[in-house]
Tab-separated table of C-alpha atoms in Angstrom:
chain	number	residue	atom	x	y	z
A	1	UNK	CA	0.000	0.000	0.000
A	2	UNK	CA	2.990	2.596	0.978
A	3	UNK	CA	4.800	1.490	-2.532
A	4	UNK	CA	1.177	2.252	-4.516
A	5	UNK	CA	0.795	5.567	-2.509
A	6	UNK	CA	4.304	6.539	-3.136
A	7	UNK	CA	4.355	5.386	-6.404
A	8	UNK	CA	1.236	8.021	-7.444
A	9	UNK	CA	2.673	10.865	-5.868
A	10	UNK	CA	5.751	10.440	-8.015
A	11	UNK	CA	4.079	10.533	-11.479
A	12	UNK	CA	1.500	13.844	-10.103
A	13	UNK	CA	4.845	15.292	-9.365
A	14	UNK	CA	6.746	13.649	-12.168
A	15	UNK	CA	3.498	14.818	-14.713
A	16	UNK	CA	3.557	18.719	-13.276
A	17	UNK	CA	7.391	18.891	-14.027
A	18	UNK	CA	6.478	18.416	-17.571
A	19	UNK	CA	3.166	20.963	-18.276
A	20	UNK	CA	4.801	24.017	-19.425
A	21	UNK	CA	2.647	27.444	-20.827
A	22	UNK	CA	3.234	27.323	-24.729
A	23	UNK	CA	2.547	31.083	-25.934
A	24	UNK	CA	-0.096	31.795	-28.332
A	25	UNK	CA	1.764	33.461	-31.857
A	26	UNK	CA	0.862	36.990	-32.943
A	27	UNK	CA	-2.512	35.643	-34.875
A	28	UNK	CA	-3.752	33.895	-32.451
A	29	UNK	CA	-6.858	35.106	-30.352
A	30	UNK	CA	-7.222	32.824	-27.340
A	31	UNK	CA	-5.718	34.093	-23.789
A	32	UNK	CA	-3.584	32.731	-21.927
A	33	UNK	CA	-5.403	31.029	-18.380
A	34	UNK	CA	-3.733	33.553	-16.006
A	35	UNK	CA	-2.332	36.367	-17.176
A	36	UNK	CA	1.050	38.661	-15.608
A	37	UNK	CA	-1.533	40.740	-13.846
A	38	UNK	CA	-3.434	37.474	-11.896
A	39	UNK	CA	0.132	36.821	-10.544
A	40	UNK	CA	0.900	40.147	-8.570
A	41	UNK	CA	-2.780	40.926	-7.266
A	42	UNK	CA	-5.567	38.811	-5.863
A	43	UNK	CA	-8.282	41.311	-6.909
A	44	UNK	CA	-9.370	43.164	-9.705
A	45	UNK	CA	-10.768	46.556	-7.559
A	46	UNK	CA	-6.933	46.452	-6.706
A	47	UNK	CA	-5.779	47.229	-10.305
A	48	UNK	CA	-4.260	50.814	-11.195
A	49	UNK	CA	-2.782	51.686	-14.102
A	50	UNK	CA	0.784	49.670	-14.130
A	51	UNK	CA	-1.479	47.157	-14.999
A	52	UNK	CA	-1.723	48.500	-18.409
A	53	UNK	CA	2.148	48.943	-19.027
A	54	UNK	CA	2.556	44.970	-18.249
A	55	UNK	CA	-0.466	43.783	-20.355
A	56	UNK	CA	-0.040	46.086	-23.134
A	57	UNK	CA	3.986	45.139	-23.339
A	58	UNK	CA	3.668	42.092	-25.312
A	59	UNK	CA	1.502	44.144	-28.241
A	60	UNK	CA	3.654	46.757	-29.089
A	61	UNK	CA	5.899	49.435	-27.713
A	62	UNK	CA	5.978	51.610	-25.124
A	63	UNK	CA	8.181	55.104	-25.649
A	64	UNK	CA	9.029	58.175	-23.926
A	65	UNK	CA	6.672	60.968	-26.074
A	66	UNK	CA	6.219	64.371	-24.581
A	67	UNK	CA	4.374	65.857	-23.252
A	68	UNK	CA	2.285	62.500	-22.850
A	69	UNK	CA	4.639	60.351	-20.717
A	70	UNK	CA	4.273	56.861	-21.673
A	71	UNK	CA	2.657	56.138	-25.143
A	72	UNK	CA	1.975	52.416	-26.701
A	73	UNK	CA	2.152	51.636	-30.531
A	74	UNK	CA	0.551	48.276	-31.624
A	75	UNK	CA	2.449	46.010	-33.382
A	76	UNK	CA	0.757	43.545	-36.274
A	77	UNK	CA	-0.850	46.273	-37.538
A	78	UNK	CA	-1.641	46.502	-41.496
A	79	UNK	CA	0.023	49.417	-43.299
A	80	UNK	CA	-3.748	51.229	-43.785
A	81	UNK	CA	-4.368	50.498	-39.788
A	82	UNK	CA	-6.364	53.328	-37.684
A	83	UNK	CA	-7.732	53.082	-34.241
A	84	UNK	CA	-11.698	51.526	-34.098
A	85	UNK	CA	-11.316	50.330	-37.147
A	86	UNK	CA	-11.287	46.165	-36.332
A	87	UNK	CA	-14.383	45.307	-34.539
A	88	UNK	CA	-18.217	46.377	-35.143
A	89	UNK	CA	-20.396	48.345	-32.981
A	90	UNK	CA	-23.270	47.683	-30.518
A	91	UNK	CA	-25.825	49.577	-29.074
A	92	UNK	CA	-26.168	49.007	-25.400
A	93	UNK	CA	-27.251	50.819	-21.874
A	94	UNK	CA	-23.890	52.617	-22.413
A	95	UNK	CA	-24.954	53.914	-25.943
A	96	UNK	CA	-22.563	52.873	-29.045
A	97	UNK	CA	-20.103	50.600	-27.723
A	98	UNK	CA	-17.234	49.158	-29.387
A	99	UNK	CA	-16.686	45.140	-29.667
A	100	UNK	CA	-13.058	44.986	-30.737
A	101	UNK	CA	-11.655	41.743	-32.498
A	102	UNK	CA	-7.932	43.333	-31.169
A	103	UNK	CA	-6.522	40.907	-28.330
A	104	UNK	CA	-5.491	44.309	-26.720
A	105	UNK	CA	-8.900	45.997	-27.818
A	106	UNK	CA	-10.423	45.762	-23.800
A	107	UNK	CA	-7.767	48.204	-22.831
A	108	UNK	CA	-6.761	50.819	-25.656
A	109	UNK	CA	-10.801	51.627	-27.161
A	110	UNK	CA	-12.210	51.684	-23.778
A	111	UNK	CA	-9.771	53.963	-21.696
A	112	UNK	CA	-7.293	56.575	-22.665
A	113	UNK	CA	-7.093	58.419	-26.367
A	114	UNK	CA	-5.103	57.683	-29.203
A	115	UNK	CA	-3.552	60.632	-31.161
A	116	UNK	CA	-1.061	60.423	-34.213
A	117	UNK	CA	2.700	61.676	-35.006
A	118	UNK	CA	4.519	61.586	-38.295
A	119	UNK	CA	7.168	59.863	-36.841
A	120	UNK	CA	5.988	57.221	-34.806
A	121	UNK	CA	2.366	56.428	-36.581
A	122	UNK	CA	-0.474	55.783	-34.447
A	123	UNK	CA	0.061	55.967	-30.290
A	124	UNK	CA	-2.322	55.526	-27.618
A	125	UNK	CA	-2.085	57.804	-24.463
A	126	UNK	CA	-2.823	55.843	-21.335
A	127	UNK	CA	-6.275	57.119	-18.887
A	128	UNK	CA	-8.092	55.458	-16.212
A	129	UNK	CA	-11.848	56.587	-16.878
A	130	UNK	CA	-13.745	53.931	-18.649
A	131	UNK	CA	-16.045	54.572	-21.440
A	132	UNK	CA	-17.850	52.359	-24.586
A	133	UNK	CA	-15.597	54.385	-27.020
A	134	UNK	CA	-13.800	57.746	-26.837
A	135	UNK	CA	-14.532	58.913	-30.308
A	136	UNK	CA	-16.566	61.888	-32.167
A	137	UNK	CA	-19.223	60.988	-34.987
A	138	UNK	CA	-19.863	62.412	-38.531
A	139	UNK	CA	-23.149	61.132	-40.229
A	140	UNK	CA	-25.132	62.328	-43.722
A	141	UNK	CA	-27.455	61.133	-45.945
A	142	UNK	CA	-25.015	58.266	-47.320
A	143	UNK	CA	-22.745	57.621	-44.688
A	144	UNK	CA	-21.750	57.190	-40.737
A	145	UNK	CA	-17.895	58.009	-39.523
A	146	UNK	CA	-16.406	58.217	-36.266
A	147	UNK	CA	-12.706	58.909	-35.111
A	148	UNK	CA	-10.947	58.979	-32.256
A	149	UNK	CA	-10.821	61.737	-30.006
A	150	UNK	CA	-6.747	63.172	-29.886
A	151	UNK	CA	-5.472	63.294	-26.421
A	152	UNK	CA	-4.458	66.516	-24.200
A	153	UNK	CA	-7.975	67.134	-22.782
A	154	UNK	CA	-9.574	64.832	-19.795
A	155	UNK	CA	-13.219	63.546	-19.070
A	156	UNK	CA	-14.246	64.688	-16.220
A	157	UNK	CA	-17.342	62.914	-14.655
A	158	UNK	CA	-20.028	65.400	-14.350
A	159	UNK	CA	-18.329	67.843	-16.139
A	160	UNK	CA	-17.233	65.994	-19.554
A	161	UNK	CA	-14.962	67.709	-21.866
A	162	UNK	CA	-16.018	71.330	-21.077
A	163	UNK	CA	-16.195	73.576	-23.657
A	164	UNK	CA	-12.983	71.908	-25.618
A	165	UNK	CA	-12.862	72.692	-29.498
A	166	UNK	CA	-12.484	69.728	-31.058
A	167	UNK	CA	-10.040	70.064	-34.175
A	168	UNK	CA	-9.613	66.226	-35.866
A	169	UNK	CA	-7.684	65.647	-39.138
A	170	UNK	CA	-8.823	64.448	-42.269
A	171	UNK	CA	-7.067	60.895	-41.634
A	172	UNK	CA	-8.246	60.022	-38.152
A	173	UNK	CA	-12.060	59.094	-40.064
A	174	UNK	CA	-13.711	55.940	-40.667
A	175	UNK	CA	-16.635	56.044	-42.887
A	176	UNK	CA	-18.605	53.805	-43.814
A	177	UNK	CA	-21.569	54.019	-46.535
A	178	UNK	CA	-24.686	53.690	-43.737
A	179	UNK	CA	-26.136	50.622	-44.841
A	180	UNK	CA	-22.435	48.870	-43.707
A	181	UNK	CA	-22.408	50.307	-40.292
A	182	UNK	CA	-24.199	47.626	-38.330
A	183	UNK	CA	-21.399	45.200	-40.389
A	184	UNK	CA	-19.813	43.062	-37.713
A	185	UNK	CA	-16.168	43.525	-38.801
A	186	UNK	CA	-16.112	46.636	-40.570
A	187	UNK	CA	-12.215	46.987	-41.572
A	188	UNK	CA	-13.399	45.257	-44.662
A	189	UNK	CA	-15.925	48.580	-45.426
A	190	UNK	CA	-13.883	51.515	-44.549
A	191	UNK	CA	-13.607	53.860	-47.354
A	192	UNK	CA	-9.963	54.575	-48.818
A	193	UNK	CA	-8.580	57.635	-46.516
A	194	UNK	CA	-9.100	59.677	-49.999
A	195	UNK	CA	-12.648	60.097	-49.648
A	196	UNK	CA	-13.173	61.381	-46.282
A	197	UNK	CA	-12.399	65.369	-46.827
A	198	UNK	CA	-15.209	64.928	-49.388
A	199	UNK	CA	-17.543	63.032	-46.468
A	200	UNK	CA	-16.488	65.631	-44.462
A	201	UNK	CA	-17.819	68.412	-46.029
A	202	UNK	CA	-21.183	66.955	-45.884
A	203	UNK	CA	-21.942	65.285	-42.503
A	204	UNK	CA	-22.745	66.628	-39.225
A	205	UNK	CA	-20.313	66.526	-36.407
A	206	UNK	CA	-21.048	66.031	-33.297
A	207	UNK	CA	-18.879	64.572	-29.554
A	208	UNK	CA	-21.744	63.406	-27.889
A	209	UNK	CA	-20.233	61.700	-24.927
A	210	UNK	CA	-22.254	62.049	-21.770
A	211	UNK	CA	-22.629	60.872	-18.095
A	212	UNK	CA	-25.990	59.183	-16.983
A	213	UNK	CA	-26.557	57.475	-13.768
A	214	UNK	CA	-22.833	57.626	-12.981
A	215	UNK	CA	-22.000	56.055	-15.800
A	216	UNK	CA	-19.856	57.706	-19.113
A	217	UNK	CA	-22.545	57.039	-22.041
A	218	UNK	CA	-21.667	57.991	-25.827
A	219	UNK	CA	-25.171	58.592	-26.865
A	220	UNK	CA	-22.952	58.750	-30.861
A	221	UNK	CA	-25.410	58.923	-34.141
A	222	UNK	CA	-29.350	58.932	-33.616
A	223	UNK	CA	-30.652	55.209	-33.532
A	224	UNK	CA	-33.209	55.972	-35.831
A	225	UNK	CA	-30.799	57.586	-38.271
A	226	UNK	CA	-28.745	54.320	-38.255
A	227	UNK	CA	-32.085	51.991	-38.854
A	228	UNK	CA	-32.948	54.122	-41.815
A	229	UNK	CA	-29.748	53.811	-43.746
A	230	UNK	CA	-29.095	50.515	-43.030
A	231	UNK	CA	-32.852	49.330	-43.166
A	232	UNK	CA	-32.371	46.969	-40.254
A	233	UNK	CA	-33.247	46.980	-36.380
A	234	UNK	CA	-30.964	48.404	-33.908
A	235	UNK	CA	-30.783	45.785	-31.309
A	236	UNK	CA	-30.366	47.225	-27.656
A	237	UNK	CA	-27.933	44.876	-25.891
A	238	UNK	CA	-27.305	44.948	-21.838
A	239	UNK	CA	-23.879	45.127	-20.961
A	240	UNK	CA	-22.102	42.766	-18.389
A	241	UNK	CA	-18.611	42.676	-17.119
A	242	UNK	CA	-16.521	40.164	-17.258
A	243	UNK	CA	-14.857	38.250	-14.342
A	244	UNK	CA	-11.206	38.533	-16.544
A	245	UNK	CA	-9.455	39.965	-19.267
A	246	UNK	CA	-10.177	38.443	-22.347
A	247	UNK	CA	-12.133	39.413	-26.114
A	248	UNK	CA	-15.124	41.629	-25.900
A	249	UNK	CA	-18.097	39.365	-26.702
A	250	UNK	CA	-21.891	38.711	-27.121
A	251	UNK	CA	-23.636	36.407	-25.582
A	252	UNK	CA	-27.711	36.692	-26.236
A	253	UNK	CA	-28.931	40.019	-25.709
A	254	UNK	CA	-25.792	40.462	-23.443
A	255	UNK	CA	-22.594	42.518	-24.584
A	256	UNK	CA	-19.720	41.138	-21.877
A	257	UNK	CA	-16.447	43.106	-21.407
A	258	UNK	CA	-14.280	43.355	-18.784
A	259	UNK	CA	-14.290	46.909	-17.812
A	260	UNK	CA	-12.345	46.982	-14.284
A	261	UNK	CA	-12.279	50.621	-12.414
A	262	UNK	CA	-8.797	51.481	-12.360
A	263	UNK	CA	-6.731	54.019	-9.876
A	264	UNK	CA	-4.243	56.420	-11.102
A	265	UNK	CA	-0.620	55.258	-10.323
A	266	UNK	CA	1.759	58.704	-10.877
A	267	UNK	CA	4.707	56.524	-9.932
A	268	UNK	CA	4.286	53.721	-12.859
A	269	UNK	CA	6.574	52.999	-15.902
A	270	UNK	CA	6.445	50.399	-18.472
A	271	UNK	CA	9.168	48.012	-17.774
A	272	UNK	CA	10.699	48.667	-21.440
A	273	UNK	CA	10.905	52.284	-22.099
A	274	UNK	CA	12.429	54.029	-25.235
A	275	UNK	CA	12.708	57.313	-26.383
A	276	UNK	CA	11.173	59.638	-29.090
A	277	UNK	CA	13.923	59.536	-31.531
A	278	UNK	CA	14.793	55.848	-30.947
A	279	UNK	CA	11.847	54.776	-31.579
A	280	UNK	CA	11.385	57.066	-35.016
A	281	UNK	CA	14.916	55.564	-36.295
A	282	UNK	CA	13.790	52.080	-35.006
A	283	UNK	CA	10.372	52.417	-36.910
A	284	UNK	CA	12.033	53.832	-40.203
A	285	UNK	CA	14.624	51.011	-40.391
A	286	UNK	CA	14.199	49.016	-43.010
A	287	UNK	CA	17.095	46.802	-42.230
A	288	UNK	CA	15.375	45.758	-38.475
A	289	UNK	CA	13.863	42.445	-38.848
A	290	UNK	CA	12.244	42.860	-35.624
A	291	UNK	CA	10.670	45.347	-36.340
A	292	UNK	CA	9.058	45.020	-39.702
A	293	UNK	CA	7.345	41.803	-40.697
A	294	UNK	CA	9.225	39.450	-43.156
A	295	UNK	CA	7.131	39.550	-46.435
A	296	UNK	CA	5.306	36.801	-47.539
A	297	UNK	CA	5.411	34.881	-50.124
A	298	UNK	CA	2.069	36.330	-51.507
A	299	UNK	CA	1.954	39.748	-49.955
A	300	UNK	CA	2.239	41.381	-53.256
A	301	UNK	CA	-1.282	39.564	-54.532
A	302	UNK	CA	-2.441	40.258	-51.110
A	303	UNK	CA	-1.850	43.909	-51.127
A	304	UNK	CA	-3.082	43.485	-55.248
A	305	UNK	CA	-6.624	42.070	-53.419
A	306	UNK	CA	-6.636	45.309	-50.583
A	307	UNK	CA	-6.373	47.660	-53.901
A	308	UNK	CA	-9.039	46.192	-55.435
A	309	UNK	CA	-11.476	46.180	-52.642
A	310	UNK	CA	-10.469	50.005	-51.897
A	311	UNK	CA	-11.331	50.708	-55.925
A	312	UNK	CA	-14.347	49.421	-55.480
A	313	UNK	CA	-15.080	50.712	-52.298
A	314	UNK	CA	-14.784	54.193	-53.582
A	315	UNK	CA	-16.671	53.412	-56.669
A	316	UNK	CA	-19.790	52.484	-55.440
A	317	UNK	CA	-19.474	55.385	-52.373
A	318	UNK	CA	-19.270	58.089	-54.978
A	319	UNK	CA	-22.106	55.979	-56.644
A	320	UNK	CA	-24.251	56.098	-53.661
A	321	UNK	CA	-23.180	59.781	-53.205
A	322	UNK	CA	-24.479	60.944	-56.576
A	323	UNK	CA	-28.165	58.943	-56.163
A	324	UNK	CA	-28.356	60.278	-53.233
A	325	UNK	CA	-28.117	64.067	-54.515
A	326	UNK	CA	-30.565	62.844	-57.474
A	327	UNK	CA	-33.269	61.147	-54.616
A	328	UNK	CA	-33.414	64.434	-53.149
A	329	UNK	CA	-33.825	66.422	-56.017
A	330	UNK	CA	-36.727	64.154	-57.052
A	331	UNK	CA	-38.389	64.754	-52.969
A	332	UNK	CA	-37.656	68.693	-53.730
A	333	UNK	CA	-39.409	68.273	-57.107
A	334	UNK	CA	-42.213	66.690	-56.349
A	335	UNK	CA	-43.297	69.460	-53.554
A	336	UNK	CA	-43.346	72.116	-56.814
A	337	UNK	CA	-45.981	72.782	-59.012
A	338	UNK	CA	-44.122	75.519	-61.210
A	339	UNK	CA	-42.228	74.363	-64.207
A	340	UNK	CA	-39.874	76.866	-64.163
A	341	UNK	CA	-39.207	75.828	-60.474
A	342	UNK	CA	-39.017	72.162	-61.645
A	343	UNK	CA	-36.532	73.067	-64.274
A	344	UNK	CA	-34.580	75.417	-61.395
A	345	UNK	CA	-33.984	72.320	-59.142
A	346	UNK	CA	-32.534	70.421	-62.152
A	347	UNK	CA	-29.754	73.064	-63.310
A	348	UNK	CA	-29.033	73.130	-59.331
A	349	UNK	CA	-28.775	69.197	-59.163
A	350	UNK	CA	-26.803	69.058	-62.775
A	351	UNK	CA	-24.215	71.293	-61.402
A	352	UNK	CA	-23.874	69.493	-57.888
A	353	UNK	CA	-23.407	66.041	-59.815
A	354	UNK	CA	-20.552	67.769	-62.410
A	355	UNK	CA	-18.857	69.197	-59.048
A	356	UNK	CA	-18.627	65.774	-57.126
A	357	UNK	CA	-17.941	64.117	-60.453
A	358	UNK	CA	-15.046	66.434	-60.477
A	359	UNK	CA	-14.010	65.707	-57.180
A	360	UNK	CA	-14.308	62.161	-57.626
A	361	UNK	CA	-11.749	62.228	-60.445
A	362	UNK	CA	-9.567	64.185	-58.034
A	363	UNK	CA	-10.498	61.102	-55.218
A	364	UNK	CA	-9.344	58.374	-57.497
A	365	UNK	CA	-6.291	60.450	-59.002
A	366	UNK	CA	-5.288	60.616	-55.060
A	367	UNK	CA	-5.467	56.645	-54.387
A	368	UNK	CA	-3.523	55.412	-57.253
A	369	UNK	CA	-0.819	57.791	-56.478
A	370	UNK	CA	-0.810	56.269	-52.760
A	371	UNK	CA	-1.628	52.785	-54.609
A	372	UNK	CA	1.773	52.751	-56.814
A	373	UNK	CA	3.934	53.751	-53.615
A	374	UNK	CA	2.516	51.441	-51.538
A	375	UNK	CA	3.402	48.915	-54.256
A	376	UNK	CA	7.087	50.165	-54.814
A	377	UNK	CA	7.213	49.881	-50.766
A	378	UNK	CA	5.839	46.246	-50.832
A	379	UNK	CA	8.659	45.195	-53.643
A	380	UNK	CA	11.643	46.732	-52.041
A	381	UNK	CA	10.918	46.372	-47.922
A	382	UNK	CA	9.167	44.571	-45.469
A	383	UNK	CA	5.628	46.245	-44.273
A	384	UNK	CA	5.919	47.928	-41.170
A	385	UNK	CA	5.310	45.382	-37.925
A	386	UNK	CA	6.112	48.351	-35.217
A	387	UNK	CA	7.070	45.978	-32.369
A	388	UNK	CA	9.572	44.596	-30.944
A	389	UNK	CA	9.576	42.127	-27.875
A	390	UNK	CA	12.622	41.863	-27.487
C-alpha cells in the first residue's frame, strides 16, 4: 500500500514537471489562463494603471513621447491600420459601444485616447476613466464616420470635456456608406482615406459623450438615423462585465467586457521604455527584422486584393453619393408645381453632380498615387510590424 501511494505521488509530481505554458503566436486570439496581472494581485478593484504597461507590453511598444509620458504603438498592424477600425459596434445601456476583435482591444478603445505623429504612426495615451468608445461621430445622408478623439484634454465625470474645441484631421475618419455600419467587422468597409475630406464636407459633427446614472454614455449617431440607412433593427444589448481579461463578446442580448475601475498610479513605468527619436529611427529602419514583418510569399497579390477592394469601395461610395443628390432632387421636385421651379432644381442638381464628379476624379487620381507607392514599398521592404519584444 505505501509502494502504490508513493508510487502516485511520483508521477502527479513527475506529470507537473512536464506541463509548461506554450505562448499563443501573434494571430492567435485565445488568452492565456492567467495572465502577468493574476500573478501580482488577488483582486481586480486592486488594479491601477501599471497594470496596463505589463499587459499592453507584449503588443507593441511603449516610448518616452512628450508631453504625454508613456505612449503604446501596436504592433501587427496593417500598413492602412487606424484606431476603431477592427471590430463592429453595438448599441447598449452605455450607448454605441465598441466590440473589438484586437486581443489588446479591452484596454486601448475603452480607456485613454489615441492621437497620431509623423514619426511614430499611431500611439495611444494611457487614462483610467472607462467609457464604450472615446470617439466623435460624422453622419449624412449616405454615410456614418467616427474617429478617435486626440489626447491633451480629460473627461471629467459630471463635467465631460467642457467647452474643448475639437479640431480632428482628415485621416483620423472611418466612414462607412450607412447601410455597412451595423457590419460586424467593418475593416473590410472603410472607405480609402481619400474620400473622407469629401464626407467631411457633408456630414454633421457632433462629440456626444455624456454621463448618466454615474456612468460615461456615448449617446454617438441617432438610432433611428442608423435603422434608416441601413434598413435593419438596432438591437439594444445589456452590458455585463466580465470576471477577466479576455475578447469583448456577445452572448444573447448580453454585450460582456471586462471593464475593471482602475486608480491612477503617478509613480508607474512600463518596464521597457524608449525614447522619441529611438523609436522614429527604429520604426524607419528598413534593415530591423524585428521590427518590420518578413514579407510573404504572396503579400504582393495580397496587397493586389486590398487595392481592389479600396477601388471598389470608392466606386460604389461616390455611386451612392451621386443617387443620393438625385433622390433628393426628385423629394424637392415633387413638392413644386411651377415648371420653371421644376426646371430650377434640375440646373441646381446638374451642377452638384458635375462638381462631385469632379471631385471624384480628383479622389481616385489621389489613391492610385498612394496605390503605386505602396506597391514600390511592398517590392523593395518589409511592411511595417512596429514591435519589438525583445
Amino acid at each position: 500500500m505505501k509502494k502504490t501511494i508513493g508510487f502516485l505521488i511520483f508521477v502527479l509530481l513527475f506529470g507537473a514537471a512536464c506541463i509548461r505554458y506554450v505562448p499563443y503566436g501573434d494571430s492567435g486570439r485565445s488568452y492565456p489562463r492567467e495572465s502577468p496581472y493574476d500573478r501580482d494581485y488577488g483582486r481586480y478593484d486592486d488594479l491601477d494603471s501599471s497594470y496596463f504597461f505589463d499587459h499592453l507590453q507584449p503588443y507593441g511598444i511603449w516610448v518616452s513621447f512628450r508631453p504625454y509620458g508613456y505612449v503604446w504603438i501596436p504592433g501587427n498592424v496593417g500598413y492602412k491600420w487606424r484606431p476603431y477600425s477592427h471590430g463592429h459596434w453595438a448599441f447598449t445601456d452605455y450607448g454605441w459601444t465598441w466590440v473589438s476583435l484586437e486581443r489588446w482591444g479591452w484596454i486601448a478603445y475603452h480607456y485613454g485616447r489615441w492621437g497620431w505623429d509623423r514619426g511614430l504612426g499611431w500611439f495611444w495615451v494611457p487614462d483610467v476613466v472607462w467609457g464604450p468608445a472615446w470617439v466623435a461621430w460624422r453622419w449624412g445622408d449616405a454615410h456614418i464616420g467616427w474617429a478617435p478623439l486626440p489626447p491633451g484634454g480629460d473627461f471629467i465625470p459630471g463635467r465631460g470635456f467642457g467647452r474643448r474645441q475639437w479640431d480632428i484631421p482628415g485621416h483620423y475618419w472611418n466612414f462607412v456608406r450607412g447601410r455597412d455600419f451595423l457590419d460586424r467587422d467593418l475593416d473590410r468597409w472603410i472607405l480609402p482615406e481619400e474620400r473622407s475630406l469629401t464626407i467631411i464636407n457633408q456630414t454633421e459633427f457632433d462629440v456626444n459623450l455624456n454621463v448618466r446614472d454615474r456612468r460615461v454614455v456615448n449617446d454617438g449617431v441617432d438610432v433611428e438615423h442608423v435603422r434608416r440607412l441601413t434598413n435593419r433593427a438596432v438591437e439594444k444589448y445589456s452590458l455585463k462585465e466580465a470576471p477577466r481579461a479576455g475578447e469583448d463578446r456577445q452572448e444573447g442580448r448580453d454585450l460582456v467586457i471586462f471593464k475593471p475601475e482602475i486608480k491612477r498610479n503617478e509613480t508607474a513605468r512600463p518596464k521597457q521604455v524608449i525614447e522619441q527619436d529611438q523609436a522614429v529611427q527604429r520604426l524607419d529602419d528598413e534593415q530591423r527584422g524585428r521590427i518590420y514583418r518578413r514579407v510573404a510569399r504572396d503579400e504582393n497579390q495580397a496587397l493586389r486584393e486590398d487595392h481592389d477592394q479600396e477601388r471598389r469601395l470608392m466606386r460604389e461610395s461616390q455611386e451612392t453619393e451621386i443617387n443620393e443628390v438625385r433622390r433628393k432632387a426628385d423629394v424637392e421636385k415633387a413638392k413644386v408645381q411651377n415648371s420653371t421651379e421644376k426646371q430650377k432644381v434640375d440646373e441646381q442638381v446638374k451642377s452638384r453632380v458635375a462638381e462631385l464628379k469632379k471631385k471624384h476624379e480628383e479622389e481616385k487620381a489621389q489613391m492610385t498615387q498612394r496605390q503605386k507607392a505602396e506597391e514600390e514599398k511592398t517590392k523593395k521592404a518589409p511592411v511595417r510590424k512596429k514591435i519589438d519584444k525583445n
